[in-house]
Amino acid sequence: MLVLNIVNLFLKGEHMKNVILILFSFIALIAIFSTVPVTAKSAIKKSSKKIIVIDPGHQQYANIDVEQIGPGALKTKYKVTDGTHSPYTNKKESNLTLEASKMLGNTLKKRGYKVIYTRTKQNVNISNRERANIANKSKADIFLRIHADGSIDKKEKGFSILTPSSKNPYISKSINKKSLVISNEIIQKIEKNKKIKDIKGIIYRDNLSGANWSKVPGVLIELGYMTNKEEDKKLADPLYIKSLTNSIADGIDQYIKKK
Ligand SMILES: [Zn+2]
């Protein structure tokens, strides 16, 4: 029809401006139609990426206002604390968790995951419940909380994963089971890593606000003890953290593959 219109206009001897206008509309229409499938394709590709929300534990300063430890809970806890620290170097847990989280996030991005952080800097004020909400709103496939341990007993050391027990009253049975599967997959990869000598394993905990407010599967990883001199030294080595985070990413791959 357009071609016929153009020919007719020529025949009628109308002004060239009309012809150019029609030609431009024609080109614009082709341009619009040719871009639609590309946009749709990339949207599909983006939405198929698995989403990992990483929560670098703690923050620069504690917020000692309280919040319920889970939906309907009578117990409350501080909104967020500033964590442990190394008595040898004075490094804060919140610094270590941020470094390790970024390393893990970069590895996961390279492996094709969409990574969302609850925080990317020290000076924030985000409660543990709010961190869980970030994971919930993002519809995360996995909510990974990264922490390091501290103890009065300086001999205490080892990597561990905190996961909800089967009796946890705040989360659904399905989220509970999936969280345990994630814990198992990660611990198996950690056990195969020859660099990691001290492993405490999986520990059941039901008093963690960040886990209890979560509507997506998740685990809390304790990288090791900053209060143990030998382990603190390892945790300060980027190569050791890289090795740890690679094993964590391997565990995540394994869980996603089987899902
Ligand atoms: Zn912590």
PDB file of C-alpha atoms and ligand atoms in Angstrom:
ATOM      1  CA  MET A   1       0.000   0.000   0.000  1.00  0.00           C
ATOM      2  CA  LEU A   2       2.742   2.437   0.932  1.00  0.00           C
ATOM      3  CA  VAL A   3       4.523   1.850  -2.351  1.00  0.00           C
ATOM      4  CA  LEU A   4       1.274   2.438  -4.226  1.00  0.00           C
ATOM      5  CA  ASN A   5       0.709   5.656  -2.273  1.00  0.00           C
ATOM      6  CA  ILE A   6       4.156   6.896  -3.183  1.00  0.00           C
ATOM      7  CA  VAL A   7       3.604   6.120  -6.884  1.00  0.00           C
ATOM      8  CA  ASN A   8       0.193   7.812  -6.787  1.00  0.00           C
ATOM      9  CA  LEU A   9       1.647  10.903  -5.186  1.00  0.00           C
ATOM     10  CA  PHE A  10       4.258  11.107  -7.918  1.00  0.00           C
ATOM     11  CA  LEU A  11       1.604  10.659 -10.558  1.00  0.00           C
ATOM     12  CA  LYS A  12      -0.545  13.372  -9.050  1.00  0.00           C
ATOM     13  CA  GLY A  13       2.524  15.578  -8.990  1.00  0.00           C
ATOM     14  CA  GLU A  14       2.218  16.419  -5.295  1.00  0.00           C
ATOM     15  CA  HIS A  15       5.076  17.887  -3.352  1.00  0.00           C
ATOM     16  CA  MET A  16       8.217  15.758  -2.674  1.00  0.00           C
ATOM     17  CA  LYS A  17       7.836  16.545   1.071  1.00  0.00           C
ATOM     18  CA  ASN A  18       4.922  14.101   1.279  1.00  0.00           C
ATOM     19  CA  VAL A  19       6.932  11.389  -0.432  1.00  0.00           C
ATOM     20  CA  ILE A  20       9.849  11.854   1.974  1.00  0.00           C
ATOM     21  CA  LEU A  21       7.463  11.801   4.954  1.00  0.00           C
ATOM     22  CA  ILE A  22       5.953   8.490   3.852  1.00  0.00           C
ATOM     23  CA  LEU A  23       9.390   7.019   3.195  1.00  0.00           C
ATOM     24  CA  PHE A  24      10.566   8.028   6.665  1.00  0.00           C
ATOM     25  CA  SER A  25       7.518   6.498   8.333  1.00  0.00           C
ATOM     26  CA  PHE A  26       8.184   3.319   6.362  1.00  0.00           C
ATOM     27  CA  ILE A  27      11.828   3.180   7.528  1.00  0.00           C
ATOM     28  CA  ALA A  28      10.772   3.966  11.120  1.00  0.00           C
ATOM     29  CA  LEU A  29       8.249   1.107  11.079  1.00  0.00           C
ATOM     30  CA  ILE A  30      10.913  -1.349   9.828  1.00  0.00           C
ATOM     31  CA  ALA A  31      13.316  -0.110  12.525  1.00  0.00           C
ATOM     32  CA  ILE A  32      10.723  -0.599  15.302  1.00  0.00           C
ATOM     33  CA  PHE A  33       9.742  -4.095  14.160  1.00  0.00           C
ATOM     34  CA  SER A  34      13.354  -5.228  13.771  1.00  0.00           C
ATOM     35  CA  THR A  35      14.262  -4.179  17.355  1.00  0.00           C
ATOM     36  CA  VAL A  36      11.282  -5.823  19.118  1.00  0.00           C
ATOM     37  CA  PRO A  37      12.461  -9.455  18.845  1.00  0.00           C
ATOM     38  CA  VAL A  38      15.998  -8.509  20.021  1.00  0.00           C
ATOM     39  CA  THR A  39      14.646  -6.774  23.141  1.00  0.00           C
ATOM     40  CA  ALA A  40      12.331  -9.693  23.889  1.00  0.00           C
ATOM     41  CA  LYS A  41      15.168 -12.192  23.462  1.00  0.00           C
ATOM     42  CA  SER A  42      17.492 -10.347  25.848  1.00  0.00           C
ATOM     43  CA  ALA A  43      14.670 -10.049  28.426  1.00  0.00           C
ATOM     44  CA  ILE A  44      14.201 -13.831  28.359  1.00  0.00           C
ATOM     45  CA  LYS A  45      17.943 -14.361  28.716  1.00  0.00           C
ATOM     46  CA  LYS A  46      18.122 -11.987  31.695  1.00  0.00           C
ATOM     47  CA  SER A  47      15.198 -13.540  33.560  1.00  0.00           C
ATOM     48  CA  SER A  48      16.616 -17.070  33.212  1.00  0.00           C
ATOM     49  CA  LYS A  49      19.661 -16.152  35.320  1.00  0.00           C
ATOM     50  CA  LYS A  50      19.625 -17.607  38.822  1.00  0.00           C
ATOM     51  CA  ILE A  51      19.616 -14.949  41.519  1.00  0.00           C
ATOM     52  CA  ILE A  52      22.005 -15.077  44.457  1.00  0.00           C
ATOM     53  CA  VAL A  53      21.598 -12.461  47.182  1.00  0.00           C
ATOM     54  CA  ILE A  54      24.788 -12.060  49.204  1.00  0.00           C
ATOM     55  CA  ASP A  55      24.631 -10.449  52.621  1.00  0.00           C
ATOM     56  CA  PRO A  56      28.036  -9.346  53.934  1.00  0.00           C
ATOM     57  CA  GLY A  57      27.388  -9.800  57.659  1.00  0.00           C
ATOM     58  CA  HIS A  58      27.207  -6.798  60.031  1.00  0.00           C
ATOM     59  CA  GLN A  59      28.154  -3.189  59.293  1.00  0.00           C
ATOM     60  CA  GLN A  60      30.479  -0.482  60.614  1.00  0.00           C
ATOM     61  CA  TYR A  61      28.304   0.457  63.602  1.00  0.00           C
ATOM     62  CA  ALA A  62      25.724  -1.629  65.456  1.00  0.00           C
ATOM     63  CA  ASN A  63      22.053  -0.683  65.656  1.00  0.00           C
ATOM     64  CA  ILE A  64      20.900  -1.889  69.063  1.00  0.00           C
ATOM     65  CA  ASP A  65      17.217  -1.133  68.530  1.00  0.00           C
ATOM     66  CA  VAL A  66      15.409  -4.459  68.603  1.00  0.00           C
ATOM     67  CA  GLU A  67      13.307  -6.448  66.141  1.00  0.00           C
ATOM     68  CA  GLN A  68      11.425  -9.764  66.398  1.00  0.00           C
ATOM     69  CA  ILE A  69      13.626 -12.763  65.607  1.00  0.00           C
ATOM     70  CA  GLY A  70      10.975 -14.077  63.210  1.00  0.00           C
ATOM     71  CA  PRO A  71       7.346 -13.667  62.119  1.00  0.00           C
ATOM     72  CA  GLY A  72       5.107 -13.824  65.230  1.00  0.00           C
ATOM     73  CA  ALA A  73       8.083 -14.272  67.575  1.00  0.00           C
ATOM     74  CA  LEU A  74       7.990 -13.021  71.163  1.00  0.00           C
ATOM     75  CA  LYS A  75      11.773 -12.946  71.324  1.00  0.00           C
ATOM     76  CA  THR A  76      13.609  -9.928  69.998  1.00  0.00           C
ATOM     77  CA  LYS A  77      17.240  -9.263  69.107  1.00  0.00           C
ATOM     78  CA  TYR A  78      19.387  -6.274  68.197  1.00  0.00           C
ATOM     79  CA  LYS A  79      18.620  -5.115  64.657  1.00  0.00           C
ATOM     80  CA  VAL A  80      22.264  -5.583  63.669  1.00  0.00           C
ATOM     81  CA  THR A  81      25.549  -5.746  65.567  1.00  0.00           C
ATOM     82  CA  ASP A  82      29.041  -4.770  64.493  1.00  0.00           C
ATOM     83  CA  GLY A  83      30.300  -8.364  64.774  1.00  0.00           C
ATOM     84  CA  THR A  84      33.547  -9.783  66.065  1.00  0.00           C
ATOM     85  CA  HIS A  85      37.063  -8.561  65.286  1.00  0.00           C
ATOM     86  CA  SER A  86      40.616  -9.816  65.143  1.00  0.00           C
ATOM     87  CA  PRO A  87      42.390  -9.163  68.456  1.00  0.00           C
ATOM     88  CA  TYR A  88      45.684  -9.442  66.518  1.00  0.00           C
ATOM     89  CA  THR A  89      45.112  -6.916  63.724  1.00  0.00           C
ATOM     90  CA  ASN A  90      41.931  -5.172  64.970  1.00  0.00           C
ATOM     91  CA  LYS A  91      40.268  -5.904  61.628  1.00  0.00           C
ATOM     92  CA  LYS A  92      36.486  -5.869  61.937  1.00  0.00           C
ATOM     93  CA  GLU A  93      34.334  -8.824  60.895  1.00  0.00           C
ATOM     94  CA  SER A  94      32.218  -6.429  58.802  1.00  0.00           C
ATOM     95  CA  ASN A  95      35.315  -5.593  56.717  1.00  0.00           C
ATOM     96  CA  LEU A  96      36.276  -9.214  56.202  1.00  0.00           C
ATOM     97  CA  THR A  97      32.716 -10.235  55.239  1.00  0.00           C
ATOM     98  CA  LEU A  98      32.505  -7.381  52.732  1.00  0.00           C
ATOM     99  CA  GLU A  99      35.811  -8.392  51.082  1.00  0.00           C
ATOM    100  CA  ALA A 100      34.874 -12.079  50.952  1.00  0.00           C
ATOM    101  CA  SER A 101      31.348 -11.298  49.679  1.00  0.00           C
ATOM    102  CA  LYS A 102      32.687  -9.214  46.797  1.00  0.00           C
ATOM    103  CA  MET A 103      35.122 -11.991  45.871  1.00  0.00           C
ATOM    104  CA  LEU A 104      32.333 -14.590  45.974  1.00  0.00           C
ATOM    105  CA  GLY A 105      29.985 -12.277  44.054  1.00  0.00           C
ATOM    106  CA  ASN A 106      32.517 -11.755  41.257  1.00  0.00           C
ATOM    107  CA  THR A 107      33.074 -15.517  40.958  1.00  0.00           C
ATOM    108  CA  LEU A 108      29.318 -16.151  40.791  1.00  0.00           C
ATOM    109  CA  LYS A 109      28.803 -13.377  38.195  1.00  0.00           C
ATOM    110  CA  LYS A 110      31.489 -14.993  36.015  1.00  0.00           C
ATOM    111  CA  ARG A 111      29.610 -18.297  36.320  1.00  0.00           C
ATOM    112  CA  GLY A 112      26.427 -16.675  34.967  1.00  0.00           C
ATOM    113  CA  TYR A 113      24.497 -15.819  38.142  1.00  0.00           C
ATOM    114  CA  LYS A 114      22.773 -12.543  38.873  1.00  0.00           C
ATOM    115  CA  VAL A 115      24.296 -11.274  42.126  1.00  0.00           C
ATOM    116  CA  ILE A 116      22.594  -8.779  44.426  1.00  0.00           C
ATOM    117  CA  TYR A 117      24.383  -7.487  47.547  1.00  0.00           C
ATOM    118  CA  THR A 118      22.528  -6.273  50.651  1.00  0.00           C
ATOM    119  CA  ARG A 119      25.374  -3.804  51.162  1.00  0.00           C
ATOM    120  CA  THR A 120      28.530  -2.795  49.299  1.00  0.00           C
ATOM    121  CA  LYS A 121      29.980  -0.420  51.906  1.00  0.00           C
ATOM    122  CA  GLN A 122      30.635  -0.254  55.636  1.00  0.00           C
ATOM    123  CA  ASN A 123      28.632   2.780  56.637  1.00  0.00           C
ATOM    124  CA  VAL A 124      25.060   1.512  56.247  1.00  0.00           C
ATOM    125  CA  ASN A 125      22.179   0.827  58.625  1.00  0.00           C
ATOM    126  CA  ILE A 126      20.349  -2.321  57.487  1.00  0.00           C
ATOM    127  CA  SER A 127      18.795  -4.659  60.061  1.00  0.00           C
ATOM    128  CA  ASN A 128      18.925  -8.442  59.675  1.00  0.00           C
ATOM    129  CA  ARG A 129      15.171  -8.516  58.986  1.00  0.00           C
ATOM    130  CA  GLU A 130      15.613  -5.881  56.280  1.00  0.00           C
ATOM    131  CA  ARG A 131      18.437  -7.930  54.746  1.00  0.00           C
ATOM    132  CA  ALA A 132      16.126 -10.942  54.541  1.00  0.00           C
ATOM    133  CA  ASN A 133      13.520  -8.714  52.904  1.00  0.00           C
ATOM    134  CA  ILE A 134      16.009  -7.751  50.197  1.00  0.00           C
ATOM    135  CA  ALA A 135      16.401 -11.465  49.403  1.00  0.00           C
ATOM    136  CA  ASN A 136      12.611 -11.970  49.502  1.00  0.00           C
ATOM    137  CA  LYS A 137      11.882  -9.025  47.196  1.00  0.00           C
ATOM    138  CA  SER A 138      14.624 -10.153  44.783  1.00  0.00           C
ATOM    139  CA  LYS A 139      13.028 -13.628  44.699  1.00  0.00           C
ATOM    140  CA  ALA A 140      16.517 -15.010  45.306  1.00  0.00           C
ATOM    141  CA  ASP A 141      17.259 -18.637  44.464  1.00  0.00           C
ATOM    142  CA  ILE A 142      19.745 -18.558  47.351  1.00  0.00           C
ATOM    143  CA  PHE A 143      20.233 -16.066  50.192  1.00  0.00           C
ATOM    144  CA  LEU A 144      23.859 -16.329  51.305  1.00  0.00           C
ATOM    145  CA  ARG A 145      24.899 -14.657  54.530  1.00  0.00           C
ATOM    146  CA  ILE A 146      28.651 -14.306  54.971  1.00  0.00           C
ATOM    147  CA  HIS A 147      30.101 -14.083  58.485  1.00  0.00           C
ATOM    148  CA  ALA A 148      33.221 -14.863  60.503  1.00  0.00           C
ATOM    149  CA  ASP A 149      33.317 -16.263  64.019  1.00  0.00           C
ATOM    150  CA  GLY A 150      34.705 -15.098  67.324  1.00  0.00           C
ATOM    151  CA  SER A 151      35.108 -16.871  70.657  1.00  0.00           C
ATOM    152  CA  ILE A 152      36.427 -16.249  74.163  1.00  0.00           C
ATOM    153  CA  ASP A 153      38.258 -19.554  73.698  1.00  0.00           C
ATOM    154  CA  LYS A 154      41.110 -18.595  71.415  1.00  0.00           C
ATOM    155  CA  LYS A 155      41.724 -22.225  70.500  1.00  0.00           C
ATOM    156  CA  GLU A 156      38.324 -22.502  68.820  1.00  0.00           C
ATOM    157  CA  LYS A 157      38.568 -22.570  65.030  1.00  0.00           C
ATOM    158  CA  GLY A 158      36.974 -23.906  61.861  1.00  0.00           C
ATOM    159  CA  PHE A 159      34.618 -23.244  58.983  1.00  0.00           C
ATOM    160  CA  SER A 160      30.900 -23.822  59.629  1.00  0.00           C
ATOM    161  CA  ILE A 161      27.482 -23.356  58.062  1.00  0.00           C
ATOM    162  CA  LEU A 162      24.482 -22.310  60.126  1.00  0.00           C
ATOM    163  CA  THR A 163      21.186 -23.671  58.845  1.00  0.00           C
ATOM    164  CA  PRO A 164      17.635 -23.766  60.311  1.00  0.00           C
ATOM    165  CA  SER A 165      16.679 -26.950  62.195  1.00  0.00           C
ATOM    166  CA  SER A 166      13.718 -29.073  61.108  1.00  0.00           C
ATOM    167  CA  LYS A 167      11.785 -27.615  64.076  1.00  0.00           C
ATOM    168  CA  ASN A 168      12.222 -23.975  63.018  1.00  0.00           C
ATOM    169  CA  PRO A 169       8.751 -22.403  63.547  1.00  0.00           C
ATOM    170  CA  TYR A 170       9.302 -19.350  61.348  1.00  0.00           C
ATOM    171  CA  ILE A 171      10.080 -20.720  57.904  1.00  0.00           C
ATOM    172  CA  SER A 172       8.251 -23.118  55.596  1.00  0.00           C
ATOM    173  CA  LYS A 173       9.148 -26.819  55.409  1.00  0.00           C
ATOM    174  CA  SER A 174      10.224 -26.460  51.799  1.00  0.00           C
ATOM    175  CA  ILE A 175      12.569 -23.499  52.500  1.00  0.00           C
ATOM    176  CA  ASN A 176      13.925 -25.450  55.464  1.00  0.00           C
ATOM    177  CA  LYS A 177      14.722 -28.540  53.358  1.00  0.00           C
ATOM    178  CA  LYS A 178      16.254 -26.544  50.525  1.00  0.00           C
ATOM    179  CA  SER A 179      18.463 -24.636  52.984  1.00  0.00           C
ATOM    180  CA  LEU A 180      19.797 -27.924  54.358  1.00  0.00           C
ATOM    181  CA  VAL A 181      20.501 -29.194  50.833  1.00  0.00           C
ATOM    182  CA  ILE A 182      22.485 -25.989  50.093  1.00  0.00           C
ATOM    183  CA  SER A 183      24.423 -26.441  53.369  1.00  0.00           C
ATOM    184  CA  ASN A 184      25.274 -30.037  52.446  1.00  0.00           C
ATOM    185  CA  GLU A 185      26.382 -29.182  48.914  1.00  0.00           C
ATOM    186  CA  ILE A 186      28.669 -26.396  50.164  1.00  0.00           C
ATOM    187  CA  ILE A 187      30.181 -28.415  53.012  1.00  0.00           C
ATOM    188  CA  GLN A 188      30.960 -31.308  50.634  1.00  0.00           C
ATOM    189  CA  LYS A 189      32.937 -28.962  48.364  1.00  0.00           C
ATOM    190  CA  ILE A 190      34.691 -27.376  51.354  1.00  0.00           C
ATOM    191  CA  GLU A 191      35.719 -30.855  52.598  1.00  0.00           C
ATOM    192  CA  LYS A 192      37.326 -31.568  49.213  1.00  0.00           C
ATOM    193  CA  ASN A 193      39.354 -28.352  49.400  1.00  0.00           C
ATOM    194  CA  LYS A 194      42.798 -29.321  50.731  1.00  0.00           C
ATOM    195  CA  LYS A 195      43.563 -25.733  51.782  1.00  0.00           C
ATOM    196  CA  ILE A 196      40.808 -25.813  54.392  1.00  0.00           C
ATOM    197  CA  LYS A 197      41.946 -27.966  57.312  1.00  0.00           C
ATOM    198  CA  ASP A 198      39.531 -27.014  60.069  1.00  0.00           C
ATOM    199  CA  ILE A 199      35.879 -27.696  59.390  1.00  0.00           C
ATOM    200  CA  LYS A 200      33.219 -27.705  62.111  1.00  0.00           C
ATOM    201  CA  GLY A 201      30.472 -28.606  59.661  1.00  0.00           C
ATOM    202  CA  ILE A 202      26.747 -27.855  59.725  1.00  0.00           C
ATOM    203  CA  ILE A 203      25.230 -26.294  62.852  1.00  0.00           C
ATOM    204  CA  TYR A 204      21.451 -25.941  63.368  1.00  0.00           C
ATOM    205  CA  ARG A 205      20.292 -22.514  64.552  1.00  0.00           C
ATOM    206  CA  ASP A 206      16.762 -21.145  64.911  1.00  0.00           C
ATOM    207  CA  ASN A 207      17.483 -17.799  66.552  1.00  0.00           C
ATOM    208  CA  LEU A 208      18.880 -15.995  63.501  1.00  0.00           C
ATOM    209  CA  SER A 209      16.576 -13.139  62.441  1.00  0.00           C
ATOM    210  CA  GLY A 210      18.072 -13.023  58.939  1.00  0.00           C
ATOM    211  CA  ALA A 211      17.172 -16.676  58.332  1.00  0.00           C
ATOM    212  CA  ASN A 212      13.814 -16.619  60.131  1.00  0.00           C
ATOM    213  CA  TRP A 213      12.416 -13.678  58.127  1.00  0.00           C
ATOM    214  CA  SER A 214      13.542 -15.290  54.894  1.00  0.00           C
ATOM    215  CA  LYS A 215      11.017 -16.639  52.382  1.00  0.00           C
ATOM    216  CA  VAL A 216      13.771 -18.002  50.136  1.00  0.00           C
ATOM    217  CA  PRO A 217      16.282 -20.780  50.877  1.00  0.00           C
ATOM    218  CA  GLY A 218      19.473 -19.630  52.490  1.00  0.00           C
ATOM    219  CA  VAL A 219      22.416 -20.388  54.727  1.00  0.00           C
ATOM    220  CA  LEU A 220      24.825 -18.480  56.936  1.00  0.00           C
ATOM    221  CA  ILE A 221      28.491 -19.173  56.304  1.00  0.00           C
ATOM    222  CA  GLU A 222      31.034 -18.716  59.066  1.00  0.00           C
ATOM    223  CA  LEU A 223      34.350 -18.443  57.222  1.00  0.00           C
ATOM    224  CA  GLY A 224      36.440 -19.159  60.317  1.00  0.00           C
ATOM    225  CA  TYR A 225      37.494 -17.689  63.667  1.00  0.00           C
ATOM    226  CA  MET A 226      39.053 -14.245  63.754  1.00  0.00           C
ATOM    227  CA  THR A 227      39.870 -14.885  67.428  1.00  0.00           C
ATOM    228  CA  ASN A 228      42.119 -17.856  66.566  1.00  0.00           C
ATOM    229  CA  LYS A 229      45.560 -16.534  65.659  1.00  0.00           C
ATOM    230  CA  GLU A 230      46.340 -19.186  63.042  1.00  0.00           C
ATOM    231  CA  GLU A 231      42.928 -18.985  61.340  1.00  0.00           C
ATOM    232  CA  ASP A 232      42.804 -15.181  61.502  1.00  0.00           C
ATOM    233  CA  LYS A 233      46.088 -15.089  59.581  1.00  0.00           C
ATOM    234  CA  LYS A 234      44.597 -17.337  56.878  1.00  0.00           C
ATOM    235  CA  LEU A 235      41.440 -15.221  56.689  1.00  0.00           C
ATOM    236  CA  ALA A 236      43.623 -12.164  56.046  1.00  0.00           C
ATOM    237  CA  ASP A 237      45.120 -13.863  52.957  1.00  0.00           C
ATOM    238  CA  PRO A 238      43.150 -13.062  49.752  1.00  0.00           C
ATOM    239  CA  LEU A 239      44.306 -16.383  48.204  1.00  0.00           C
ATOM    240  CA  TYR A 240      42.769 -18.325  51.093  1.00  0.00           C
ATOM    241  CA  ILE A 241      39.498 -16.356  50.807  1.00  0.00           C
ATOM    242  CA  LYS A 242      39.515 -16.935  47.041  1.00  0.00           C
ATOM    243  CA  SER A 243      39.901 -20.670  47.612  1.00  0.00           C
ATOM    244  CA  LEU A 244      37.104 -20.669  50.203  1.00  0.00           C
ATOM    245  CA  THR A 245      34.741 -18.674  47.993  1.00  0.00           C
ATOM    246  CA  ASN A 246      35.503 -20.901  44.973  1.00  0.00           C
ATOM    247  CA  SER A 247      34.437 -23.956  46.997  1.00  0.00           C
ATOM    248  CA  ILE A 248      31.283 -22.123  48.154  1.00  0.00           C
ATOM    249  CA  ALA A 249      30.510 -21.281  44.494  1.00  0.00           C
ATOM    250  CA  ASP A 250      31.090 -24.958  43.543  1.00  0.00           C
ATOM    251  CA  GLY A 251      28.521 -25.975  46.172  1.00  0.00           C
ATOM    252  CA  ILE A 252      26.043 -23.432  44.796  1.00  0.00           C
ATOM    253  CA  ASP A 253      26.590 -24.752  41.237  1.00  0.00           C
ATOM    254  CA  GLN A 254      25.882 -28.253  42.484  1.00  0.00           C
ATOM    255  CA  TYR A 255      22.626 -27.208  44.218  1.00  0.00           C
ATOM    256  CA  ILE A 256      21.404 -25.215  41.191  1.00  0.00           C
ATOM    257  CA  LYS A 257      22.238 -28.126  38.837  1.00  0.00           C
ATOM    258  CA  LYS A 258      20.125 -30.576  40.870  1.00  0.00           C
ATOM    259  CA  LYS A 259      17.253 -28.112  41.477  1.00  0.00           C
TER     260      LYS A 259
HETATM  261 ZN    ZN B   1      28.812 -12.425  62.371  1.00  0.00          ZN
END
